[in-house]
C-alpha positions in Angstrom: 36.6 -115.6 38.5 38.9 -114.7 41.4 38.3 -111.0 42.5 40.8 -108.9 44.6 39.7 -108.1 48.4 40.6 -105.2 50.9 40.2 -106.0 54.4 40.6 -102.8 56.3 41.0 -104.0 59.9 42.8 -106.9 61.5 40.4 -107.7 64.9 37.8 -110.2 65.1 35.5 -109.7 62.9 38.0 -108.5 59.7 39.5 -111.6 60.2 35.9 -113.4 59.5 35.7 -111.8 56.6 39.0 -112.1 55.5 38.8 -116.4 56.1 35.3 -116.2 54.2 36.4 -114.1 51.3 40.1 -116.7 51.0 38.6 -120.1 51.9 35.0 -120.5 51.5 35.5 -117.7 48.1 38.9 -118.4 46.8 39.2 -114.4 46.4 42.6 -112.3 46.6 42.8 -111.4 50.1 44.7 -107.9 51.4 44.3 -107.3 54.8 45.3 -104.0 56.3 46.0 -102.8 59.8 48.1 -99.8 61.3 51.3 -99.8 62.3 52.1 -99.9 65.7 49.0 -101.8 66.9 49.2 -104.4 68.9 46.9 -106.4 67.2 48.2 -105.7 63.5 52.1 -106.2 64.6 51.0 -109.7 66.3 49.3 -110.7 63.3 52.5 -109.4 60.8 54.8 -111.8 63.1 52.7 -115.2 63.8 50.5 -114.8 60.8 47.7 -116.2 63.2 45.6 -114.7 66.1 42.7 -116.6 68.5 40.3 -117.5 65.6 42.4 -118.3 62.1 46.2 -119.1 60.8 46.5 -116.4 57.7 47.0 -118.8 54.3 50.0 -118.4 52.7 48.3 -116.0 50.2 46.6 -113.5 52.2 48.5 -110.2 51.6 48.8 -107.7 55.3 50.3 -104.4 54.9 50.0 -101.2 56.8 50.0 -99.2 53.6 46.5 -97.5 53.5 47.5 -96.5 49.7 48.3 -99.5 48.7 45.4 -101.0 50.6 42.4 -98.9 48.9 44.3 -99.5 45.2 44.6 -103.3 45.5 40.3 -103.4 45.3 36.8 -102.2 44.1 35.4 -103.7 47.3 36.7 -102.7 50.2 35.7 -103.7 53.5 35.8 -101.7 56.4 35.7 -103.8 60.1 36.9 -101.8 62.8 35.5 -99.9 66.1 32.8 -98.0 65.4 33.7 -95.2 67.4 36.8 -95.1 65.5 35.1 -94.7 62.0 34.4 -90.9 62.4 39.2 -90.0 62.3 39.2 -93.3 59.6 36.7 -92.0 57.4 38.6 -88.6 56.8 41.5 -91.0 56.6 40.0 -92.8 53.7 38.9 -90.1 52.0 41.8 -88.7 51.6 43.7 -91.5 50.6 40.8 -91.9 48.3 41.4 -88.5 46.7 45.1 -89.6 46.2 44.6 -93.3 44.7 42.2 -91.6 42.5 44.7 -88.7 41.1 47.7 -91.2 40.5 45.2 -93.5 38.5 44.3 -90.3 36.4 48.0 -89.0 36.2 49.0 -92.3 34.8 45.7 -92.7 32.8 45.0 -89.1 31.3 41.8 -90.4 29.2 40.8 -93.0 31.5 38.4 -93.0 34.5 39.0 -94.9 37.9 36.7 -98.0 38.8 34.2 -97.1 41.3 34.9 -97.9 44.5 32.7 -100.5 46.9 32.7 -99.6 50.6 31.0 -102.1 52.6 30.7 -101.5 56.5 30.4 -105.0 58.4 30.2 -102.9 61.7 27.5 -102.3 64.3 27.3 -98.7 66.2 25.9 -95.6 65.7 29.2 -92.6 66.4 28.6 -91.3 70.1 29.4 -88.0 69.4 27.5 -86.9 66.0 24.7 -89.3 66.1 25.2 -90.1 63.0 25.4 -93.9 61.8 28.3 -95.2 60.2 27.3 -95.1 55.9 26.0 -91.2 56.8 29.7 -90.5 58.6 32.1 -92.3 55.6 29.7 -90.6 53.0 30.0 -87.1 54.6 34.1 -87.2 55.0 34.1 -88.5 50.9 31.9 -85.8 50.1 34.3 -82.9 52.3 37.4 -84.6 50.2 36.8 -85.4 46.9 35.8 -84.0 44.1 31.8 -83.9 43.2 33.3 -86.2 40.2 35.0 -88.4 41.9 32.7 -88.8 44.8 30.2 -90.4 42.8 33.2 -92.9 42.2 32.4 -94.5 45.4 29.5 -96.6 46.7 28.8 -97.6 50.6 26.9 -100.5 51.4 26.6 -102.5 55.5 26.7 -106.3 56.0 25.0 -107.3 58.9 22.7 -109.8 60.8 22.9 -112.3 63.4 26.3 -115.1 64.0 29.1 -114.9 66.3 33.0 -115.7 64.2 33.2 -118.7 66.3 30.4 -120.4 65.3 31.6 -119.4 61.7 34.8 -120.8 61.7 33.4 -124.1 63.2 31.1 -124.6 59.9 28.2 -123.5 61.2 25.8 -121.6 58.1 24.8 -118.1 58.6 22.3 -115.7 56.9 22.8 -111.8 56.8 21.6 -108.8 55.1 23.3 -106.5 52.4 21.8 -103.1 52.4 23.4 -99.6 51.1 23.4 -96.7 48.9 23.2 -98.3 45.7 20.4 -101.0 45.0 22.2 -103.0 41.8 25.8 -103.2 43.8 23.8 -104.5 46.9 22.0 -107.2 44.4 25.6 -108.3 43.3 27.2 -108.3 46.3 24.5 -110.7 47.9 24.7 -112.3 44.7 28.8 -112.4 44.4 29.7 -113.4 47.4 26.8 -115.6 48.9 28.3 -119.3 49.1 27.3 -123.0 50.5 27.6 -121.7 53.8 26.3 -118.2 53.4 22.9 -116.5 52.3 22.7 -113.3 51.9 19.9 -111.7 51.8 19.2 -107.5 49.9 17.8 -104.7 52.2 15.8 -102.1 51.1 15.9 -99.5 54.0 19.6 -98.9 55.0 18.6 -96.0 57.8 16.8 -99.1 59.6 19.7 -101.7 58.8 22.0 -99.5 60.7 19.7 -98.2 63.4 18.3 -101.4 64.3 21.6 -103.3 64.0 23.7 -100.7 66.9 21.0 -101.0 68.8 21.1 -104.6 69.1 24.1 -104.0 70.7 22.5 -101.7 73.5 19.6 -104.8 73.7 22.2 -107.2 74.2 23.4 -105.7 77.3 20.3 -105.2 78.6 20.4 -109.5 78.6 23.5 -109.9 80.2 21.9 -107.1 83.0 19.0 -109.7 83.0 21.3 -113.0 83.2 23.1 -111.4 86.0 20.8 -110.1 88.1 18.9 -113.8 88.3 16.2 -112.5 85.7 16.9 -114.4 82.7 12.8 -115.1 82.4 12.5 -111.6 81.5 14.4 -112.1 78.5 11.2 -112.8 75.9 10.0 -109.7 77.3 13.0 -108.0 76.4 12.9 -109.0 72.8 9.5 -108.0 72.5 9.3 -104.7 73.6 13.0 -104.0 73.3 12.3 -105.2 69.4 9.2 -102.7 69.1 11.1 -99.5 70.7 13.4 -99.8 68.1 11.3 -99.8 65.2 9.4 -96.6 66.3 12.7 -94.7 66.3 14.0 -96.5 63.1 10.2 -95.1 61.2 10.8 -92.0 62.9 14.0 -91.5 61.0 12.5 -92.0 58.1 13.2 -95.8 57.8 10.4 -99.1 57.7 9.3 -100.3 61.1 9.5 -104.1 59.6 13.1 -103.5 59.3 13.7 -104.1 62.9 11.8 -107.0 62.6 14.5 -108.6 60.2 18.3 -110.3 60.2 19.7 -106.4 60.9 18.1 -106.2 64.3 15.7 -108.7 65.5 17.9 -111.8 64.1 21.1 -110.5 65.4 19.4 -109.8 68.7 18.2 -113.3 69.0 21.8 -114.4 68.4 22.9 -112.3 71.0 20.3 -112.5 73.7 21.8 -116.1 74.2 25.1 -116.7 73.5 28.1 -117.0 75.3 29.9 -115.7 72.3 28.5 -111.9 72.6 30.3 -109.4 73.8 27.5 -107.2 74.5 25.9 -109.5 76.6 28.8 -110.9 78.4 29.4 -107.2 79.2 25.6 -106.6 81.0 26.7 -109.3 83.2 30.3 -108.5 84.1 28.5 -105.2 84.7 26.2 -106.8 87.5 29.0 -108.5 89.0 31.2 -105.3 89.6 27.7 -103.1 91.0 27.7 -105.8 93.1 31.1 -105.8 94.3 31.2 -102.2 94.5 34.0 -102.1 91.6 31.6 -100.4 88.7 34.0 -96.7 88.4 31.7 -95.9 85.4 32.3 -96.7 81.2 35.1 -94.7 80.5 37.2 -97.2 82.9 35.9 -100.2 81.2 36.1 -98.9 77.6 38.8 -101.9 76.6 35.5 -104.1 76.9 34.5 -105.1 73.4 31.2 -104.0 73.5 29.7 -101.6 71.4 26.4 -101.0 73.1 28.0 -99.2 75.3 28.6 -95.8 73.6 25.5 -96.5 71.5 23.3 -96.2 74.7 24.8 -92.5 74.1 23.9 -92.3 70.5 20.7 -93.5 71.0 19.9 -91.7 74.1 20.1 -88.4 72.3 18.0 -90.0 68.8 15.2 -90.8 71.1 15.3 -87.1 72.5 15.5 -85.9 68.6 12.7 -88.0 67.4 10.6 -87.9 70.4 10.3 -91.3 71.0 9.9 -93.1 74.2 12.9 -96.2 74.7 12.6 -97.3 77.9 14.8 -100.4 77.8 17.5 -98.4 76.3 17.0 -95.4 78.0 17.2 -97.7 81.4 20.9 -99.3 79.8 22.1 -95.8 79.5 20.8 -94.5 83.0 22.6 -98.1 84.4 26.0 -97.9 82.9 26.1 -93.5 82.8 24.2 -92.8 85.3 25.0 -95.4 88.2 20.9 -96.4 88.3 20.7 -99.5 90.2 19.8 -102.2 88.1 17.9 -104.6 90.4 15.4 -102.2 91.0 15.7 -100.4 87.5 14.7 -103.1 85.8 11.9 -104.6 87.8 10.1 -101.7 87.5 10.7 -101.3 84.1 8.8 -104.3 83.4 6.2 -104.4 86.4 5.0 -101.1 85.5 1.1 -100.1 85.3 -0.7 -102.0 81.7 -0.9 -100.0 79.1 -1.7 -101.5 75.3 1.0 -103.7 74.4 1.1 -102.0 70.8 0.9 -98.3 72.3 2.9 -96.4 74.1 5.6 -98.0 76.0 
């Protein structure tokens, strides 16, 4: 049975989800984007961008309303440093499409809304990751009725939209708030081309799967400083780093050892396709050329590690745990650290326990 999709987002990555959803699925397709971007009014025009033509009978409109109504699952691919202004946005559009469904239907009670977040970052300024920031602008909004009327999950792991669209399989995870929606929606819209596997520690789903993004530029830093045999040893201690501050928050240390983080990394670490990675190299490049003017210059660069470093800069402070591979990203791109001689001594350090402190 065909079910009815909201896309919110029009970039990359929404437009993944909106092929897989209309072609591999055979669901109802809305896709939503704001008015007055560049990317959405492009789209509206040619009905095509880099990666997909649009099907005839994929819906795009700018009407956020109209958008969260059309759906019980709605999926939310954007930048994650934009997700703190959109959550308050959908909240209170929320609060809206849930009032005209009770002013038409007195007695009846609206369907519970399915938020699933196929986004990787951790929000720069709060710390908080992107489930806890939705969750706490539904909660300010809605009523303590109608916010139960709303479930969050994430979808993520490793695969880059290219590969994707060129018929390549891919397995990810499903984790979230809500163990039985997560078990349908791996069950509901896995497919011949897509496994999907259910998480069952959300807190290290979304720590481990920003900070892949931090990781990843950490590779590209190794690719383009002529180090690229370092790169096991970044997985392996860059993999362990994480999964002390993901138990320190209260999540499983395996988890980073899963599709979230340690799969996706893997898939980053070396492809062509990643952003992240690209983006530690290009960064090499311009130290080199004495044309780095710092990350607020560069933030058109789709790469989310770098306001994560941020994010997780200040975790590891929190928690007290010791990240040197991230901490040595964030001192690189915020702090102007030379990275030739950063990361050599990073990893030709004194011996210590491989499994102890780092």
């Amino acid at each position: 049975m065909k079910k009815n999709i909201t896309i919110l987002g029009c970039g990359r990555w929404a437009s993944f989800h909106a092929w897989y959803q209309a072609t591999h699925l055979k669901n109802n397709v809305l896709m939503w984007g704001r008015s007055g971007d560049p990317i959405y009014e492009n789209l509206s025009i040619t009905r095509k961008n880099d990666f997909w033509q649009l099907p005839e009978d994929v819906l795009l409109i700018s009407d956020l309303d109209k958008a969260l109504g059309h759906s019980d699952y709605i999926f939310v691919i954007i930048s994650a440093q934009g997700m703190r202004s959109f959550s308050k946005e959908i909240a209170k559009t929320l609060q809206n499409v849930f009032e005209k469904y009770i002013d038409e239907n007195p007695s009846g009670v609206p369907n519970c809304k399915t938020f699933v977040l196929c986004m990787k970052g951790i929000d720069e300024q709060t710390n908080q990751t992107l489930t806890q920031t939705l969750r706490d602008a539904i909660t300010d909004e809605l009523s303590s009725v109608n916010e139960h009327l709303s479930k969050i999950c994430v979808w993520v792991g490793p695969g880059h939209i290219q590969e994707f669209l060129e018929g390549q399989p891919g397995v990810m995870l499903v984790d979230g708030e809500d163990k039985e929606i997560v078990q349908r929606i791996a069950t509901e819209f896995r497919s011949d081309t897509m496994k999907l596997y259910v998480g069952d520690d959300l807190i290290g789903a979304e720590i481990g799967a920003a900070a892949k993004n931090v990781l990843g530029i950490a590779a590209g830093i190794l690719d383009g400083s002529g180090m690229p045999s370092l790169k096991g040893a970044l997985m392996a201690r860059g993999v362990y780093e994480v999964s002390k501050l993901v138990q320190a928050m209260g999540g499983k240390q395996l988890t980073a050892y899963g599709l979230s983080h340690l799969g996706d990394f893997e898939a980053t670490l070396f492809s062509h396709n990643s952003h992240n990675r690209r983006f530690g190299e290009e960064l090499i490049k311009l130290i080199t050329e004495n044309n780095w003017h710092g990350p607020n210059y560069y933030r058109g660069y789709l790469a989310e590690g770098v306001a994560t470093s941020i994010a997780l800069q200040n975790l590891a402070k929190k928690y007290s745990v010791s990240m040197p591979i991230c901490d040595m990203v964030y001192k690189v791109i915020h702090e102007k650290k030379d990275p030739f001689t950063g990361f050599k001594e990073l990893f030709l350090r004194d011996n210590v326990n491989e499994f102890g402190e780092n």
